[in-house]
């Protein structure tokens, strides 16, 4: 994207943010004492939100209100939820999250428009020509981004499109539409919601290596084609079973230097259960390192946890025998990771 377009969109967003602060009448920090959101102005600090827990667990809800100034729907803006039958859309749970966020002066990251997973069964089991699939994808992006137009800070437009070796993942989209589906998706999303920041988002992008090289090349290619990409999301699903990705900070920096915002979008740090004080201490260093990496890069705009309490984390359901991946335990008690994150945020110096 050109500098001018970027500057124009930045100032539009800034104006909206200023208007929000004026409407609130006081900085969020005064309205919500004592959470992570009150520690620093950048990065925004967020969590994925489980809408069932939000509706049914008052402790969960109060913690989100207290701690965070940006939220991401963990599942309810995914295609299988928003269009369960072809042509029948249901944005009610996403709308509920947007209302909740607005009431609590929080921004919303939209997740996600184009992915190979959590697609509706009518789409995965149907027989469509490439032309039909292109039309289905375009229609989906216009419907969803259009529905939430003006209410989403940033969209994960394309999620997890790369393999570990940096080649494009073999998905329904690549197979039918070829690699150009990515540029098309960003163009359509921009038309549908011109003020939303548009992100490419992926896991295992943390280290400098073939996968992040490919994502950086994608950014540069899209920019060269004047395709509106604003940011790259580094999911940050780490495990203490593996060494901390030491090149993460430098990696964030090289994306920022390419002229895009960066964000940590789905941070968690899992471990083999049971948790011990030693493992929790190691986990705390991983979270703190991620936060420090973000804090050090001016264009690292947000740091989102993929769940903040072990009570509702996705991890045990996906990694047998692993868990304890979030900063609060199942009783919402802070672990060392919570304090490590808070300290790393507080050491910004501004
Ligand atoms: O909604 C159904 C419910 O009706 C049913 O009774 C229940 C029985 O298992 O399943 C429910 O659906 C589950 C859904 O989460 C909502 O809870 C799915 O089985 C489950 O597979 C799904 O998992 C989500 C996963 O994405 C799917 O790939 C996780 O909650 C969610 O945390 C995870 O998030 C992804 C990001 O979107 C992208 N990056 C990786 C990240 C972690 O995998």
Coordinates of C-alpha atoms and ligand atoms in Angstrom, one line a residue:
X1 CA 0.0 0.0 0.0
X2 CA 1.2 3.5 -0.7
X3 CA 2.4 5.7 2.1
X4 CA -0.4 8.2 1.4
X5 CA -3.1 5.5 1.5
X6 CA -1.6 4.3 4.8
X7 CA -1.4 7.7 6.2
X8 CA -5.0 8.4 5.2
X9 CA -6.2 5.2 6.8
X10 CA -4.1 5.9 9.9
X11 CA -5.6 9.3 10.4
X12 CA -9.1 8.0 9.8
X13 CA -8.5 5.4 12.5
X14 CA -6.9 8.0 14.8
X15 CA -9.9 10.3 14.4
X16 CA -12.3 7.5 15.3
X17 CA -10.2 6.6 18.3
X18 CA -10.1 10.2 19.5
X19 CA -13.8 10.4 19.0
X20 CA -14.2 7.3 21.1
X21 CA -12.1 8.8 23.9
X22 CA -14.0 12.1 23.7
X23 CA -17.3 10.1 23.9
X24 CA -16.1 8.2 26.9
X25 CA -15.2 11.5 28.5
X26 CA -12.2 10.0 30.3
X27 CA -9.3 7.7 29.5
X28 CA -10.1 4.0 29.8
X29 CA -7.5 3.9 32.6
X30 CA -9.7 6.0 34.9
X31 CA -12.8 3.9 34.2
X32 CA -11.2 0.5 34.8
X33 CA -8.7 0.4 37.6
X34 CA -6.2 -2.3 38.0
X35 CA -6.0 -4.4 34.9
X36 CA -3.4 -5.0 32.2
X37 CA -5.2 -2.5 30.0
X38 CA -4.3 0.2 32.5
X39 CA -0.6 -0.4 32.4
X40 CA 0.4 1.0 29.0
X41 CA -1.0 2.7 25.9
X42 CA 0.8 0.4 23.5
X43 CA 0.5 -2.4 22.8
X44 CA -3.3 -2.9 23.1
X45 CA -3.7 -5.9 25.3
X46 CA -6.4 -8.4 24.4
X47 CA -7.8 -11.9 24.6
X48 CA -9.8 -14.3 22.5
X49 CA -13.3 -14.5 23.9
X50 CA -15.4 -17.7 24.3
X51 CA -18.9 -16.5 23.9
X52 CA -20.5 -19.3 26.0
X53 CA -18.2 -18.4 28.9
X54 CA -19.0 -14.7 28.4
X55 CA -22.7 -15.4 28.7
X56 CA -22.5 -17.9 31.6
X57 CA -19.5 -17.1 33.8
X58 CA -19.6 -13.7 35.5
X59 CA -16.1 -14.0 36.8
X60 CA -14.8 -14.6 33.2
X61 CA -16.8 -11.6 32.0
X62 CA -15.6 -9.3 34.7
X63 CA -12.0 -10.3 34.1
X64 CA -12.3 -9.4 30.4
X65 CA -13.8 -6.0 31.3
X66 CA -11.1 -5.3 33.7
X67 CA -8.0 -6.6 31.9
X68 CA -8.3 -6.0 28.2
X69 CA -8.9 -3.2 25.7
X70 CA -9.1 -5.3 22.6
X71 CA -11.0 -8.6 22.1
X72 CA -11.1 -11.3 19.4
X73 CA -14.0 -13.8 19.0
X74 CA -12.4 -17.2 19.5
X75 CA -14.9 -18.9 17.1
X76 CA -18.1 -17.0 16.4
X77 CA -16.9 -14.9 13.4
X78 CA -15.7 -18.1 11.6
X79 CA -17.5 -19.1 8.4
X80 CA -19.1 -22.2 9.8
X81 CA -20.8 -20.1 12.4
X82 CA -21.8 -17.1 10.3
X83 CA -23.2 -19.0 7.3
X84 CA -24.3 -22.5 8.6
X85 CA -26.4 -23.0 5.5
X86 CA -25.6 -21.6 2.1
X87 CA -27.2 -18.2 1.9
X88 CA -28.4 -18.2 5.5
X89 CA -26.2 -15.9 7.6
X90 CA -26.1 -15.5 11.4
X91 CA -24.0 -12.8 12.8
X92 CA -25.8 -12.7 16.2
X93 CA -22.9 -13.9 18.3
X94 CA -20.4 -11.6 16.6
X95 CA -22.8 -8.7 17.1
X96 CA -23.1 -9.6 20.8
X97 CA -19.3 -9.5 21.1
X98 CA -19.1 -6.1 19.3
X99 CA -21.8 -4.7 21.7
X100 CA -19.9 -6.0 24.7
X101 CA -16.7 -4.5 23.5
X102 CA -18.2 -1.2 22.7
X103 CA -19.8 -1.1 26.2
X104 CA -16.4 -1.7 27.7
X105 CA -14.4 0.7 25.4
X106 CA -12.6 -2.2 23.7
X107 CA -11.6 -2.7 20.1
X108 CA -12.4 -5.8 18.2
X109 CA -10.1 -7.9 16.0
X110 CA -12.2 -9.8 13.5
X111 CA -11.2 -13.5 13.1
X112 CA -11.2 -14.7 10.3
X113 CA -12.5 -14.2 6.8
X114 CA -10.5 -16.7 4.7
X115 CA -9.3 -20.0 6.3
X116 CA -9.2 -23.7 5.3
X117 CA -10.6 -24.7 8.7
X118 CA -14.0 -24.4 10.4
X119 CA -15.7 -24.0 7.0
X120 CA -19.4 -24.8 6.8
X121 CA -20.1 -28.4 5.6
X122 CA -22.2 -27.2 2.7
X123 CA -19.0 -25.6 1.4
X124 CA -16.6 -28.5 2.1
X125 CA -18.9 -31.2 0.9
X126 CA -20.4 -29.4 -2.0
X127 CA -19.3 -29.6 -5.6
X128 CA -18.4 -26.2 -7.0
X129 CA -16.6 -25.0 -10.1
X130 CA -13.6 -22.6 -9.6
X131 CA -15.8 -19.7 -10.8
X132 CA -18.5 -20.6 -8.3
X133 CA -16.0 -20.9 -5.4
X134 CA -14.5 -17.5 -6.3
X135 CA -18.0 -16.0 -6.2
X136 CA -18.7 -17.8 -2.9
X137 CA -15.5 -16.4 -1.4
X138 CA -16.1 -12.9 -2.6
X139 CA -19.7 -12.9 -1.4
X140 CA -18.6 -14.2 2.0
X141 CA -16.1 -11.5 2.4
X142 CA -18.5 -8.8 1.3
X143 CA -21.2 -10.1 3.6
X144 CA -19.2 -10.6 6.7
X145 CA -16.8 -7.6 6.5
X146 CA -19.7 -5.5 5.2
X147 CA -22.0 -6.6 8.1
X148 CA -19.4 -5.5 10.6
X149 CA -18.2 -2.5 8.6
X150 CA -17.0 0.3 10.8
X151 CA -17.0 -1.8 14.0
X152 CA -13.9 -3.9 13.5
X153 CA -10.4 -2.5 14.2
X154 CA -8.6 -5.2 12.3
X155 CA -9.5 -8.3 10.3
X156 CA -7.5 -11.4 10.0
X157 CA -8.3 -11.5 6.3
X158 CA -6.3 -14.6 5.4
X159 CA -5.3 -17.1 8.1
X160 CA -2.7 -19.8 8.0
X161 CA -2.1 -19.9 4.2
X162 CA 1.5 -21.2 4.4
X163 CA 3.2 -24.6 5.1
X164 CA 6.2 -24.8 7.4
X165 CA 8.6 -24.8 4.4
X166 CA 7.1 -21.5 3.0
X167 CA 5.1 -23.0 0.2
X168 CA 1.4 -22.2 0.0
X169 CA -0.9 -24.6 1.9
X170 CA -3.0 -26.9 -0.3
X171 CA -6.5 -25.7 0.5
X172 CA -9.8 -25.5 -1.2
X173 CA -8.9 -21.9 -2.1
X174 CA -5.4 -22.5 -3.5
X175 CA -6.6 -25.5 -5.5
X176 CA -9.6 -23.8 -7.1
X177 CA -8.4 -20.2 -7.4
X178 CA -4.6 -20.3 -7.4
X179 CA -2.3 -18.1 -5.3
X180 CA -4.1 -14.9 -6.4
X181 CA -6.9 -15.7 -3.9
X182 CA -4.9 -13.9 -1.2
X183 CA -4.7 -10.6 -3.1
X184 CA -8.3 -10.9 -4.1
X185 CA -9.4 -11.5 -0.5
X186 CA -7.5 -8.3 0.7
X187 CA -9.0 -6.2 -2.1
X188 CA -12.5 -7.4 -1.4
X189 CA -12.1 -6.9 2.4
X190 CA -10.9 -3.3 1.8
X191 CA -13.9 -2.6 -0.4
X192 CA -16.3 -4.1 2.1
X193 CA -14.8 -2.2 5.1
X194 CA -12.3 0.6 4.0
X195 CA -11.4 1.5 7.6
X196 CA -10.5 -1.9 9.0
X197 CA -6.9 -2.8 9.2
X198 CA -6.3 -5.8 7.1
X199 CA -3.9 -8.6 8.4
X200 CA -2.3 -11.8 7.3
X201 CA -2.2 -14.1 10.3
X202 CA -0.4 -17.3 10.9
X203 CA 1.2 -19.7 13.5
X204 CA 4.9 -20.6 13.6
X205 CA 5.8 -17.3 12.1
X206 CA 7.7 -16.3 15.3
X207 CA 11.2 -17.3 14.2
X208 CA 13.1 -16.0 11.2
X209 CA 12.9 -19.0 8.8
X210 CA 11.3 -20.3 5.7
X211 CA 7.7 -19.7 6.8
X212 CA 8.2 -16.1 8.0
X213 CA 10.4 -15.4 5.0
X214 CA 7.5 -16.5 2.8
X215 CA 5.0 -14.3 4.8
X216 CA 7.4 -11.3 4.4
X217 CA 7.7 -12.0 0.7
X218 CA 3.9 -12.1 0.5
X219 CA 3.7 -8.7 2.2
X220 CA 6.2 -7.2 -0.2
X221 CA 4.5 -8.7 -3.2
X222 CA 1.1 -7.4 -2.1
X223 CA 2.5 -3.9 -1.5
X224 CA 4.1 -3.9 -4.9
X225 CA 0.7 -4.8 -6.4
X226 CA -0.9 -2.0 -4.3
X227 CA -3.0 -4.6 -2.5
X228 CA -4.2 -3.1 0.8
X229 CA -2.4 -5.1 3.5
X230 CA -1.9 -3.3 6.8
X231 CA -0.5 -5.8 9.2
X232 CA 0.8 -9.3 10.0
X233 CA -0.4 -11.3 13.0
X234 CA 2.0 -13.6 14.7
X235 CA -0.2 -16.1 16.6
X236 CA 2.4 -17.0 19.3
X237 CA 1.3 -20.5 20.2
X238 CA 4.4 -21.5 22.1
X239 CA 5.3 -24.5 24.2
X240 CA 8.0 -24.7 26.9
X241 CA 8.9 -28.1 25.4
X242 CA 10.6 -26.1 22.7
X243 CA 13.2 -23.4 23.1
X244 CA 12.0 -19.8 23.0
X245 CA 12.1 -18.5 19.4
X246 CA 15.0 -16.1 20.0
X247 CA 14.7 -14.4 16.7
X248 CA 11.1 -13.3 17.4
X249 CA 11.9 -9.7 18.2
X250 CA 14.2 -9.3 15.2
X251 CA 11.5 -10.9 13.1
X252 CA 8.8 -8.4 14.2
X253 CA 11.2 -5.6 13.5
X254 CA 11.9 -6.8 9.9
X255 CA 8.1 -6.9 9.1
X256 CA 7.6 -3.5 10.7
X257 CA 10.5 -2.2 8.6
X258 CA 8.7 -3.5 5.5
X259 CA 5.9 -1.0 6.4
X260 CA 3.2 -3.0 8.0
X261 CA 1.8 -3.1 11.6
X262 CA 2.6 -6.2 13.5
X263 CA 0.6 -7.9 16.3
X264 CA 0.8 -10.9 18.5
X265 CA -2.6 -12.3 18.0
X266 CA -3.1 -15.7 19.8
X267 CA -0.4 -15.9 22.5
X268 CA -0.3 -18.9 24.8
X269 CA 2.5 -21.1 26.3
X270 CA 1.6 -24.7 26.9
X271 CA 3.3 -27.3 29.0
X272 CA 3.1 -31.0 29.8
X273 CA 0.8 -31.4 32.8
X274 CA 1.0 -31.2 35.7
X275 CA 2.2 -27.7 36.0
X276 CA 5.1 -27.2 38.5
X277 CA 6.6 -24.0 39.9
X278 CA 9.6 -24.5 37.6
X279 CA 7.4 -24.9 34.5
X280 CA 5.3 -21.9 35.4
X281 CA 8.5 -19.9 35.9
X282 CA 9.7 -20.9 32.5
X283 CA 6.3 -20.1 31.0
X284 CA 6.5 -16.7 32.6
X285 CA 9.8 -16.0 30.8
X286 CA 8.2 -17.0 27.4
X287 CA 5.3 -14.6 27.9
X288 CA 7.6 -11.8 29.1
X289 CA 9.9 -12.3 26.1
X290 CA 7.0 -12.1 23.7
X291 CA 5.7 -9.0 25.3
X292 CA 9.2 -7.4 25.4
X293 CA 9.6 -8.2 21.7
X294 CA 6.3 -6.4 21.0
X295 CA 7.0 -3.5 23.3
X296 CA 10.4 -2.9 21.6
X297 CA 8.8 -2.5 18.1
X298 CA 6.9 0.7 17.6
X299 CA 4.6 -0.8 15.0
X300 CA 3.7 -3.7 17.3
X301 CA 0.2 -2.5 18.0
X302 CA -1.5 -5.3 20.0
X303 CA -0.8 -8.3 22.1
X304 CA -3.7 -10.8 22.3
X305 CA -3.9 -13.9 24.5
X306 CA -5.7 -16.9 23.0
X307 CA -7.6 -17.2 26.2
X308 CA -6.5 -15.8 29.5
X309 CA -7.7 -18.5 31.9
X310 CA -7.0 -22.2 31.9
X311 CA -10.7 -22.7 32.6
X312 CA -11.5 -22.1 29.0
X313 CA -8.3 -22.7 27.1
X314 CA -8.4 -24.7 23.8
X315 CA -5.1 -26.3 24.5
X316 CA -6.0 -29.5 26.5
X317 CA -8.6 -30.4 23.9
X318 CA -6.0 -30.3 21.1
X319 CA -2.8 -31.5 22.8
X320 CA -3.3 -34.6 24.9
X321 CA -1.6 -34.2 28.3
X322 CA -0.8 -30.5 27.8
X323 CA -2.3 -27.4 29.2
X324 CA -1.9 -24.6 31.8
X325 CA -1.2 -22.4 28.8
X326 CA -2.6 -19.1 29.9
X327 CA -1.7 -16.5 32.6
X328 CA -4.6 -17.2 35.0
X329 CA -5.3 -20.7 36.4
X330 CA -8.7 -22.4 36.3
X331 CA -9.8 -20.4 39.4
X332 CA -8.8 -17.1 37.7
X333 CA -5.8 -16.8 40.0
X334 CA -2.8 -15.1 38.4
X335 CA 0.2 -17.3 37.7
X336 CA 3.8 -15.9 37.4
X337 CA 3.1 -15.4 33.7
X338 CA 0.5 -12.7 34.6
X339 CA 2.9 -10.7 36.6
X340 CA 5.7 -11.2 34.0
X341 CA 3.4 -9.8 31.3
X342 CA 2.4 -6.9 33.5
X343 CA 6.0 -6.0 34.3
X344 CA 7.1 -6.3 30.7
X345 CA 4.3 -4.0 29.6
X346 CA 5.1 -1.5 32.4
X347 CA 8.8 -1.3 31.4
X348 CA 7.9 0.5 28.2
X349 CA 9.2 3.8 29.4
X350 CA 6.4 5.9 28.2
Ligands
LIG1 O1 -19.6 -25.6 18.6 C1 -19.4 -27.0 18.7 C2 -20.5 -27.6 19.7 O2 -21.7 -27.4 19.2 C3 -20.1 -29.0 20.0 O3 -21.0 -29.5 20.9 C4 -18.7 -29.2 20.4 C5 -18.3 -30.6 20.6 O4 -16.9 -30.8 20.5 O5 -17.8 -28.6 19.5 C6 -18.0 -27.3 19.3 O6 -17.2 -26.8 18.3 C7 -15.8 -26.6 18.7 C8 -15.4 -25.2 18.6 O7 -14.1 -25.0 18.8 C9 -16.2 -24.3 19.4 O8 -16.0 -24.6 20.8 C10 -15.0 -27.5 17.8 O9 -15.2 -28.9 18.1 C11 -13.5 -27.2 18.1 O10 -12.7 -27.9 17.1 C12 -13.3 -25.7 18.0 O11 -11.9 -25.5 18.2 C13 -11.4 -24.2 17.9 C14 -10.3 -24.4 16.9 O12 -9.7 -23.1 16.6 C15 -10.8 -25.0 15.6 O13 -9.7 -25.1 14.7 C16 -10.8 -23.6 19.2 O14 -11.9 -23.3 20.1 C17 -10.1 -22.3 18.8 O15 -9.4 -21.9 20.0 C18 -9.1 -22.6 17.7 O16 -8.5 -21.3 17.4 C19 -7.5 -21.4 16.4 C20 -7.6 -20.0 15.7 O17 -8.8 -19.8 15.2 C21 -6.5 -20.0 14.5 N1 -5.2 -20.3 15.0 C22 -5.1 -21.5 15.8 C23 -6.1 -21.5 17.0 C24 -5.9 -22.7 17.9 O18 -6.2 -23.9 17.2

